[in-house]
Tab-separated table of C-alpha atoms and ligand atoms in Angstrom:
chain	number	residue	atom	x	y	z
A	4	MET	CA	-76.532	138.127	70.802
A	5	LYS	CA	-77.226	135.941	67.763
A	6	ILE	CA	-78.537	138.038	64.886
A	7	LEU	CA	-79.702	137.129	61.413
A	8	VAL	CA	-78.611	139.789	58.933
A	9	LEU	CA	-80.635	139.906	55.726
A	10	ASN	CA	-79.920	141.747	52.494
A	11	CYS	CA	-82.924	141.246	50.214
A	12	GLY	CA	-82.711	141.978	46.487
A	13	SER	CA	-85.386	141.544	43.855
A	14	SER	CA	-84.479	137.910	43.113
A	15	SER	CA	-81.914	137.132	45.805
A	16	ILE	CA	-81.421	137.169	49.554
A	17	LYS	CA	-77.960	137.278	51.126
A	18	TYR	CA	-77.766	136.329	54.778
A	19	GLN	CA	-75.280	136.121	57.621
A	20	PHE	CA	-75.922	134.722	61.039
A	21	VAL	CA	-73.715	136.685	63.404
A	22	GLU	CA	-72.732	136.159	67.041
A	23	THR	CA	-72.053	139.699	68.223
A	24	LYS	CA	-70.312	138.616	71.454
A	25	ASP	CA	-67.145	137.623	69.616
A	26	LYS	CA	-68.088	139.201	66.249
A	27	THR	CA	-68.097	135.857	64.443
A	28	THR	CA	-70.198	134.766	61.508
A	29	LEU	CA	-71.714	131.414	62.432
A	30	ALA	CA	-73.117	130.847	58.945
A	31	LYS	CA	-73.637	132.760	55.755
A	32	GLY	CA	-75.119	132.197	52.362
A	33	GLN	CA	-77.543	133.323	49.752
A	34	VAL	CA	-80.686	132.364	47.926
A	35	GLU	CA	-80.528	133.229	44.241
A	36	ARG	CA	-83.078	133.060	41.424
A	37	ILE	CA	-86.063	133.565	43.744
A	38	GLY	CA	-89.254	133.228	41.713
A	39	MET	CA	-87.689	130.798	39.245
A	40	SER	CA	-88.151	127.045	39.148
A	41	SER	CA	-84.495	126.328	39.928
A	42	ALA	CA	-83.636	128.653	42.785
A	43	ILE	CA	-80.292	127.991	44.485
A	44	LEU	CA	-79.555	128.219	48.190
A	45	THR	CA	-75.853	128.268	49.024
A	46	HIS	CA	-75.104	127.839	52.719
A	47	GLN	CA	-71.736	128.019	54.441
A	48	PRO	CA	-71.774	127.091	58.137
A	49	ILE	CA	-68.707	127.924	60.209
A	50	ASN	CA	-66.099	125.118	60.197
A	51	LYS	CA	-68.237	122.897	57.959
A	52	ASP	CA	-68.542	122.274	54.232
A	53	LYS	CA	-70.527	124.570	51.997
A	54	ILE	CA	-73.766	123.115	50.679
A	55	LYS	CA	-75.988	123.935	47.730
A	56	ILE	CA	-79.696	123.237	47.520
A	57	VAL	CA	-81.628	123.644	44.274
A	58	GLY	CA	-85.399	123.858	44.341
A	59	GLU	CA	-88.461	125.901	43.598
A	60	ILE	CA	-88.487	129.025	45.762
A	61	LEU	CA	-91.323	131.193	44.595
A	62	ASP	CA	-91.039	134.244	46.804
A	63	HIS	CA	-89.099	135.970	49.581
A	64	SER	CA	-91.252	134.415	52.286
A	65	ILE	CA	-90.417	130.878	51.155
A	66	ALA	CA	-86.765	131.854	50.739
A	67	ILE	CA	-86.582	133.034	54.360
A	68	GLU	CA	-88.330	129.840	55.485
A	69	TYR	CA	-85.526	127.901	53.720
A	70	VAL	CA	-82.840	130.035	55.356
A	71	ILE	CA	-84.290	129.386	58.811
A	72	ALA	CA	-84.625	125.673	58.019
A	73	VAL	CA	-80.998	125.369	56.933
A	74	LEU	CA	-79.830	127.254	60.058
A	75	LEU	CA	-81.762	124.650	62.073
A	76	SER	CA	-80.705	121.646	60.002
A	77	PRO	CA	-79.125	118.835	62.109
A	78	ASN	CA	-76.295	118.382	59.574
A	79	HIS	CA	-75.599	121.863	58.279
A	80	GLY	CA	-77.217	124.097	60.854
A	81	VAL	CA	-75.764	126.159	63.670
A	82	ILE	CA	-78.778	126.412	66.006
A	83	LYS	CA	-81.248	123.977	67.526
A	84	ASP	CA	-84.205	126.248	68.132
A	85	LYS	CA	-85.710	129.072	66.063
A	86	ASN	CA	-85.750	131.279	69.168
A	87	GLU	CA	-81.954	131.279	69.130
A	88	ILE	CA	-82.359	133.875	66.360
A	89	GLU	CA	-82.656	136.730	68.823
A	90	ALA	CA	-83.113	139.570	66.334
A	91	VAL	CA	-83.047	140.298	62.620
A	92	GLY	CA	-81.101	143.167	61.034
A	93	HIS	CA	-82.155	144.223	57.555
A	94	ARG	CA	-80.045	146.105	55.056
A	95	VAL	CA	-82.321	148.703	53.505
A	96	ILE	CA	-80.935	150.688	50.596
A	97	HIS	CA	-82.937	153.894	50.787
A	98	GLY	CA	-84.095	155.656	53.925
A	99	GLY	CA	-84.803	158.939	52.144
A	100	GLU	CA	-84.570	161.955	54.433
A	101	THR	CA	-86.589	160.149	57.084
A	102	PHE	CA	-83.842	158.017	58.624
A	103	SER	CA	-80.518	159.380	59.842
A	104	GLY	CA	-79.745	156.258	61.856
A	105	SER	CA	-80.634	152.581	62.223
A	106	VAL	CA	-84.113	151.901	63.593
A	107	LEU	CA	-86.335	149.369	65.265
A	108	ILE	CA	-88.947	148.438	62.676
A	109	THR	CA	-92.371	149.464	63.879
A	110	ASP	CA	-95.599	149.997	61.975
A	111	ALA	CA	-94.697	153.683	61.589
A	112	VAL	CA	-91.289	152.730	60.157
A	113	MET	CA	-92.935	150.295	57.713
A	114	LYS	CA	-95.190	153.115	56.543
A	115	ALA	CA	-92.197	155.439	56.079
A	116	LEU	CA	-90.373	152.705	54.112
A	117	LYS	CA	-93.378	152.340	51.842
A	118	ASP	CA	-93.539	156.130	51.416
A	119	ASN	CA	-89.907	156.042	50.227
A	120	ILE	CA	-90.485	153.370	47.561
A	121	GLU	CA	-90.561	155.959	44.796
A	122	LEU	CA	-86.978	156.956	45.643
A	123	ALA	CA	-85.717	153.371	45.240
A	124	PRO	CA	-88.315	151.507	43.182
A	125	LEU	CA	-85.995	148.562	42.509
A	126	HIS	CA	-84.382	148.216	45.918
A	127	ASN	CA	-86.855	149.062	48.656
A	128	PRO	CA	-89.752	146.750	47.702
A	129	PRO	CA	-87.634	143.569	48.180
A	130	SER	CA	-86.438	144.890	51.572
A	131	ILE	CA	-90.044	145.442	52.600
A	132	LYS	CA	-90.950	141.924	51.446
A	133	GLY	CA	-87.998	140.544	53.428
A	134	ILE	CA	-89.033	142.406	56.582
A	135	GLU	CA	-92.626	141.209	56.294
A	136	ALA	CA	-91.494	137.613	55.723
A	137	ALA	CA	-88.987	137.666	58.581
A	138	LYS	CA	-91.645	139.091	60.911
A	139	ALA	CA	-94.054	136.324	59.932
A	140	HIS	CA	-91.520	133.506	60.395
A	141	LEU	CA	-89.782	134.923	63.468
A	142	PRO	CA	-92.537	136.710	65.386
A	143	ASN	CA	-90.503	136.808	68.617
A	144	ALA	CA	-87.418	138.413	67.108
A	145	PRO	CA	-87.236	142.230	66.956
A	146	GLN	CA	-86.493	143.532	63.460
A	147	CYS	CA	-84.194	146.469	62.753
A	148	GLY	CA	-83.453	148.434	59.595
A	149	VAL	CA	-79.989	149.740	58.722
A	150	PHE	CA	-79.892	152.135	55.778
A	151	ASP	CA	-77.269	152.713	53.098
A	152	THR	CA	-78.254	156.372	53.021
A	153	SER	CA	-78.483	157.319	56.696
A	154	PHE	CA	-74.769	158.074	57.259
A	155	HIS	CA	-74.999	160.785	54.599
A	156	VAL	CA	-78.387	162.310	55.412
A	157	LYS	CA	-76.941	165.138	57.499
A	158	MET	CA	-74.579	166.417	54.794
A	159	PRO	CA	-74.770	170.209	54.522
A	160	PRO	CA	-77.147	171.646	51.898
A	161	ARG	CA	-74.170	172.859	49.835
A	162	ALA	CA	-73.255	169.188	49.306
A	163	TYR	CA	-76.714	167.682	48.858
A	164	LEU	CA	-78.521	170.315	46.767
A	165	TYR	CA	-78.356	170.035	42.990
A	166	GLY	CA	-78.300	173.155	40.831
A	167	ILE	CA	-81.898	172.755	39.711
A	168	PRO	CA	-84.956	174.781	40.814
A	169	LEU	CA	-85.331	174.365	44.560
A	170	GLU	CA	-88.993	173.680	44.027
A	171	LEU	CA	-88.042	170.273	42.545
A	172	TYR	CA	-86.184	169.333	45.704
A	173	LYS	CA	-89.202	170.318	47.787
A	174	ARG	CA	-91.728	168.613	45.510
A	175	TYR	CA	-89.894	165.365	44.707
A	176	LYS	CA	-87.072	165.210	47.294
A	177	ILE	CA	-84.479	165.327	44.510
A	178	ARG	CA	-81.143	165.707	46.299
A	179	ARG	CA	-77.900	163.862	46.876
A	180	TYR	CA	-78.525	160.968	49.247
A	181	GLY	CA	-75.368	158.873	48.847
A	182	PHE	CA	-75.090	155.130	49.452
A	183	HIS	CA	-72.665	152.560	50.968
A	184	GLY	CA	-73.074	154.541	54.212
A	185	THR	CA	-72.702	151.469	56.413
A	186	SER	CA	-69.320	150.744	54.856
A	187	HIS	CA	-68.090	154.368	54.948
A	188	ARG	CA	-69.099	154.613	58.618
A	189	PHE	CA	-67.458	151.293	59.541
A	190	VAL	CA	-64.122	151.907	57.823
A	191	SER	CA	-63.853	155.483	59.102
A	192	GLN	CA	-64.341	154.173	62.650
A	193	ARG	CA	-61.771	151.424	62.048
A	194	ALA	CA	-59.355	154.061	60.662
A	195	SER	CA	-59.729	156.038	63.882
A	196	ALA	CA	-58.938	152.868	65.868
A	197	MET	CA	-55.927	152.055	63.672
A	198	LEU	CA	-54.540	155.586	63.999
A	199	ASN	CA	-55.332	155.622	67.702
A	200	LYS	CA	-56.955	159.062	67.393
A	201	PRO	CA	-60.530	160.052	68.238
A	202	ILE	CA	-62.674	160.167	65.131
A	203	GLU	CA	-63.829	163.674	66.092
A	204	LYS	CA	-60.304	164.869	65.325
A	205	LEU	CA	-59.894	163.161	61.950
A	206	LYS	CA	-60.481	164.154	58.335
A	207	ILE	CA	-60.801	160.986	56.265
A	208	ILE	CA	-61.578	160.116	52.664
A	209	THR	CA	-63.106	156.654	52.416
A	210	CYS	CA	-63.016	154.945	49.004
A	211	HIS	CA	-65.469	152.030	48.794
A	212	LEU	CA	-64.500	150.429	45.478
A	213	GLY	CA	-66.434	147.356	44.343
A	214	ASN	CA	-68.858	146.603	41.525
A	215	GLY	CA	-70.582	149.749	42.751
A	216	SER	CA	-68.136	152.365	43.997
A	217	SER	CA	-68.370	155.562	46.011
A	218	ILE	CA	-66.171	157.923	47.997
A	219	ALA	CA	-67.112	159.861	51.119
A	220	ALA	CA	-65.512	162.851	52.830
A	221	VAL	CA	-65.748	162.132	56.555
A	222	ASP	CA	-65.074	165.054	58.893
A	223	GLY	CA	-65.001	164.248	62.601
A	224	GLY	CA	-66.951	161.028	61.994
A	225	ARG	CA	-69.664	162.673	59.872
A	226	SER	CA	-70.132	162.371	56.134
A	227	ILE	CA	-69.955	165.881	54.653
A	228	ASP	CA	-70.037	164.834	51.004
A	229	THR	CA	-70.176	161.694	48.905
A	230	THR	CA	-69.971	160.823	45.237
A	231	MET	CA	-73.195	158.859	44.733
A	232	GLY	CA	-76.251	161.026	44.454
A	233	PHE	CA	-80.000	160.783	44.055
A	234	THR	CA	-79.296	157.235	42.880
A	235	PRO	CA	-76.127	155.097	42.913
A	236	LEU	CA	-75.429	156.149	39.306
A	237	GLU	CA	-73.544	159.357	40.090
A	238	GLY	CA	-69.888	159.844	40.894
A	239	LEU	CA	-67.207	157.305	40.079
A	240	VAL	CA	-67.092	155.296	36.880
A	241	MET	CA	-68.110	151.809	38.027
A	242	GLY	CA	-68.241	148.247	36.693
A	243	THR	CA	-71.352	148.888	34.627
A	244	ARG	CA	-72.474	152.417	35.667
A	245	CYS	CA	-71.398	155.613	33.957
A	246	GLY	CA	-70.890	157.897	36.976
A	247	ASP	CA	-70.686	161.688	36.496
A	248	MET	CA	-71.315	163.096	33.064
A	249	ASP	CA	-72.943	166.063	31.387
A	250	PRO	CA	-76.703	165.403	31.794
A	251	SER	CA	-77.232	166.619	28.227
A	252	VAL	CA	-75.431	163.536	26.943
A	253	ILE	CA	-78.295	161.263	27.875
A	254	LEU	CA	-80.916	163.528	26.316
A	255	TYR	CA	-78.814	163.556	23.150
A	256	ILE	CA	-78.393	159.761	23.080
A	257	MET	CA	-82.108	159.217	23.727
A	258	ALA	CA	-82.955	161.435	20.768
A	259	LYS	CA	-80.312	159.969	18.449
A	260	GLU	CA	-80.947	156.318	19.288
A	261	GLY	CA	-84.680	156.621	19.917
A	262	LEU	CA	-84.366	155.175	23.418
A	263	THR	CA	-87.182	154.997	25.946
A	264	GLN	CA	-86.563	156.113	29.516
A	265	ALA	CA	-86.261	152.466	30.613
A	266	GLU	CA	-83.762	151.693	27.841
A	267	ALA	CA	-81.697	154.751	28.706
A	268	ASN	CA	-81.719	153.681	32.349
A	269	THR	CA	-80.438	150.222	31.392
A	270	LEU	CA	-77.757	151.709	29.157
A	271	LEU	CA	-76.400	153.920	31.947
A	272	ASN	CA	-76.699	151.363	34.750
A	273	LYS	CA	-75.834	148.081	33.057
A	274	HIS	CA	-73.851	148.704	29.868
A	275	SER	CA	-71.683	151.670	30.752
A	276	GLY	CA	-68.698	152.132	33.063
A	277	MET	CA	-65.776	149.762	32.620
A	278	ILE	CA	-67.709	147.172	30.622
A	279	GLY	CA	-68.952	149.868	28.260
A	280	LEU	CA	-65.533	151.453	27.822
A	281	SER	CA	-63.429	148.309	27.595
A	282	GLY	CA	-65.787	145.805	25.981
A	283	VAL	CA	-63.783	143.318	28.113
A	284	SER	CA	-65.401	143.093	31.524
A	285	SER	CA	-66.970	144.975	34.392
A	286	ASP	CA	-64.834	142.886	36.751
A	287	MET	CA	-61.602	144.574	37.849
A	288	ARG	CA	-59.596	141.341	37.973
A	289	GLU	CA	-60.447	140.579	34.351
A	290	LEU	CA	-59.840	144.171	33.354
A	291	GLU	CA	-56.404	144.154	35.002
A	292	ASP	CA	-55.523	140.898	33.216
A	293	ALA	CA	-56.456	142.542	29.918
A	294	VAL	CA	-54.380	145.625	30.778
A	295	MET	CA	-51.374	143.380	31.494
A	296	ALA	CA	-51.938	141.621	28.175
A	297	GLY	CA	-51.685	144.997	26.430
A	298	ASP	CA	-55.357	145.643	25.629
A	299	LYS	CA	-55.591	149.377	24.837
A	300	LYS	CA	-59.327	149.770	25.548
A	301	ALA	CA	-58.954	147.986	28.874
A	302	LYS	CA	-56.062	150.319	29.773
A	303	ASP	CA	-58.161	153.394	28.929
A	304	ALA	CA	-61.067	152.069	31.023
A	305	PHE	CA	-58.702	151.346	33.935
A	306	ASP	CA	-57.218	154.846	33.651
A	307	VAL	CA	-60.676	156.464	33.568
A	308	PHE	CA	-61.642	154.536	36.720
A	309	CYS	CA	-58.514	155.547	38.654
A	310	TYR	CA	-58.399	159.136	37.378
A	311	ARG	CA	-61.951	159.807	38.559
A	312	ILE	CA	-61.021	158.546	42.033
A	313	LYS	CA	-57.892	160.709	42.072
A	314	LYS	CA	-59.933	163.796	41.118
A	315	TYR	CA	-62.365	163.196	43.972
A	316	VAL	CA	-59.528	162.694	46.458
A	317	GLY	CA	-58.298	166.161	45.470
A	318	ALA	CA	-61.791	167.643	45.613
A	319	TYR	CA	-62.614	166.129	48.991
A	320	THR	CA	-59.272	167.192	50.476
A	321	ALA	CA	-60.357	170.728	49.612
A	322	ALA	CA	-63.879	170.131	50.954
A	323	LEU	CA	-62.466	168.789	54.229
A	324	GLY	CA	-59.850	171.539	54.492
A	325	GLY	CA	-57.063	168.998	54.992
A	326	LEU	CA	-56.633	165.258	55.171
A	327	ASP	CA	-55.399	162.764	57.763
A	328	ALA	CA	-56.142	159.457	56.052
A	329	ILE	CA	-57.402	157.904	52.862
A	330	VAL	CA	-59.036	154.492	53.217
A	331	PHE	CA	-59.350	151.849	50.502
A	332	THR	CA	-62.090	149.259	50.957
A	333	GLY	CA	-64.499	147.059	48.934
A	334	GLY	CA	-63.449	144.207	46.621
A	335	ILE	CA	-61.244	146.495	44.494
A	336	GLY	CA	-60.035	148.816	47.247
A	337	GLU	CA	-58.987	145.898	49.431
A	338	ASN	CA	-57.440	143.746	46.724
A	339	SER	CA	-56.184	145.784	43.788
A	340	GLU	CA	-52.682	147.056	44.380
A	341	MET	CA	-52.756	148.407	40.790
A	342	VAL	CA	-55.712	150.702	41.531
A	343	ARG	CA	-54.266	151.914	44.854
A	344	GLN	CA	-50.950	152.610	43.179
A	345	ALA	CA	-52.539	154.519	40.278
A	346	VAL	CA	-54.712	156.618	42.608
A	347	CYS	CA	-51.851	157.545	44.961
A	348	LYS	CA	-49.279	158.185	42.215
A	349	ASP	CA	-47.797	161.693	42.280
A	350	MET	CA	-49.921	162.783	45.250
A	351	GLY	CA	-46.907	163.718	47.387
A	352	TYR	CA	-47.871	167.394	47.140
A	353	LEU	CA	-51.019	166.539	49.160
A	354	GLY	CA	-48.937	164.600	51.672
A	355	ILE	CA	-50.006	161.188	50.324
A	356	GLU	CA	-47.094	158.770	49.958
A	357	LEU	CA	-47.803	155.118	49.319
A	358	ASN	CA	-45.256	152.519	50.434
A	359	GLU	CA	-45.140	150.866	47.033
A	360	GLU	CA	-43.276	147.773	48.133
A	361	LEU	CA	-45.734	147.056	50.922
A	362	ASN	CA	-48.647	147.797	48.598
A	363	GLN	CA	-47.325	145.338	45.998
A	364	SER	CA	-46.921	142.619	48.606
A	365	ARG	CA	-50.736	142.489	49.048
A	366	PRO	CA	-50.784	142.215	52.830
A	367	GLY	CA	-54.011	140.879	54.355
A	368	GLY	CA	-56.323	142.511	56.896
A	369	GLU	CA	-56.127	146.103	58.099
A	370	VAL	CA	-52.847	147.662	56.980
A	371	ASP	CA	-51.237	151.097	56.930
A	372	LEU	CA	-49.804	151.236	53.406
A	373	SER	CA	-48.160	154.643	53.653
A	374	THR	CA	-44.478	155.460	54.047
A	375	SER	CA	-43.322	156.594	57.469
A	376	ASN	CA	-42.932	160.139	56.042
A	377	SER	CA	-46.430	160.295	54.604
A	378	LYS	CA	-48.444	163.036	56.311
A	379	VAL	CA	-51.639	161.380	55.128
A	380	LYS	CA	-52.027	157.740	56.106
A	381	VAL	CA	-53.054	155.372	53.323
A	382	LEU	CA	-55.085	152.591	54.917
A	383	LYS	CA	-56.472	149.355	53.530
A	384	ILE	CA	-59.424	148.235	55.650
A	385	PRO	CA	-61.691	145.276	54.839
A	386	THR	CA	-65.283	146.409	55.140
A	387	ASN	CA	-67.878	144.425	57.087
A	388	GLU	CA	-71.340	145.808	56.501
A	389	GLU	CA	-73.057	142.743	57.990
A	390	LEU	CA	-71.207	143.195	61.267
A	391	VAL	CA	-72.310	146.846	61.443
A	392	ILE	CA	-75.905	145.794	60.819
A	393	ALA	CA	-75.647	143.143	63.540
A	394	LEU	CA	-74.047	145.547	66.044
A	395	ASP	CA	-76.590	148.318	65.389
A	396	THR	CA	-79.372	145.764	65.794
A	397	GLU	CA	-77.887	144.521	69.055
A	398	GLU	CA	-77.588	148.071	70.409
A	399	ILE	CA	-81.204	148.884	69.552
A	400	VAL	CA	-82.533	145.664	71.057
A	401	GLU	CA	-80.349	145.589	74.189
A	402	LYS	CA	-80.866	149.232	75.087
A	403	GLY	CA	-84.546	149.205	74.119
A	404	LEU	CA	-83.931	152.087	71.710
A	405	SER	CA	-85.959	153.085	68.689
A	406	GLU	CA	-82.926	154.493	66.843
A	407	VAL	CA	-79.107	154.528	66.882
A	408	LYS	CA	-76.775	156.751	64.813
B	503	LIG	P1	-69.994	144.495	45.327
B	503	LIG	O1	-70.098	145.948	45.000
B	503	LIG	O2	-70.804	143.624	44.430
B	503	LIG	O3	-70.138	144.179	46.807
B	503	LIG	P2	-67.222	143.740	45.758
B	503	LIG	O4	-66.945	144.726	46.841
B	503	LIG	O5	-67.259	142.302	46.095
B	503	LIG	O6	-68.493	144.141	44.922
B	503	LIG	O7	-66.084	143.976	44.652
B	503	LIG	C1	-66.062	143.283	43.451
B	503	LIG	C2	-64.912	143.823	42.615
B	503	LIG	O8	-63.680	143.571	43.326
B	503	LIG	C3	-64.801	143.172	41.252
B	503	LIG	O9	-64.572	144.155	40.254
B	503	LIG	C4	-63.566	142.295	41.425
B	503	LIG	O10	-62.880	142.089	40.225
B	503	LIG	C5	-62.730	143.134	42.364
B	503	LIG	N1	-61.674	142.323	42.965
B	503	LIG	C6	-61.784	141.286	43.827
B	503	LIG	N2	-60.565	140.743	44.061
B	503	LIG	C7	-59.669	141.449	43.327
B	503	LIG	C8	-58.249	141.398	43.141
B	503	LIG	N3	-57.497	140.475	43.746
B	503	LIG	N4	-57.688	142.307	42.313
B	503	LIG	C9	-58.420	143.235	41.690
B	503	LIG	N5	-59.761	143.350	41.821
B	503	LIG	C10	-60.367	142.472	42.628
């Protein structure tokens, strides 16, 4: 089945056009600067040159019209007829407590998405716009929603409740939701395939490390805890986000610096984490270059990043009551041998032994990076969230389901 996968942000749309039969991406690209006079559409068809189109793209509806047009283009396209787009899969950040699996988008689902806007005021409105636009331009294609939160929704209360009055959870749905669920689900399933063991029998820690980073404890294929929380700000120290800290700190900074709530939000989300600590960059490659060049602040930021991951690996091993595999994925997890080495250093007492030579050699694809003696397997697995979205969409459409988990 040929499926258009859409990931709509406030001023950008990323897309992939996937053939699920052989799991290939026929074309991918993105529209950036939506709403500005010089929006940019970058389109990469399979086995052809990448192209860039600059023009005025005022809203998500026009952006999706452009995406469909470029997929149909005689020179750069990959289809001849709009109806070859058999279904559309949408990445939706926040499903709240409503969605514990991927769903066919119906009027009732649209209403539930709108009801959840308050939980993700920046992320869900563009998804809703994208769904409405895709429906308008592709009225014959079923639309499905795949949520970043749904893999984590069934965590036990001990993992999702915060230590605040329960009334606040009931009134405002303040709880740990967790994000990157599509990636954690995908790589834990791939780990089970690599280890040739049923996922029901495995205890896995999945580390999705990119610009945004999170870890999940996956027991028998289910997420039982994860580091991101009510929002993606909690947990690991990230490129620009602070991660865990004493909540009093922010109240103190707001008072001292006279910050508004919006300014405090920007400080914690955009100017903290590795960029805030190092003053060098939020980008791990640049940070590593600075570490190599002897930059002390960059080294401290790098150490803070890796130490926080190491602490969670210990914590989640305890939460899982044992560990079979640790998975590294995301731009950093897949590519940074320095981070993997720092996280796994001196973890032999937990049964984690990295094959340092193999790790240094930066092997591509899915690789077992542990020594043959290591009780816990250390796996590097490239994530593929778009493929998961396409496959969930295919399953819903082909089986005529309203939901898949
Ligand atoms: P996003 O969260 O935006 O999807 P990615 O998963 O693409 O992010 O990860 C981006 C991060 O991966 C950046 O910090 C980048 O520096 C890092 N990265 C990519 N390649 C390498 C590499 N070879 N070595 C170290 N870090 C890398």
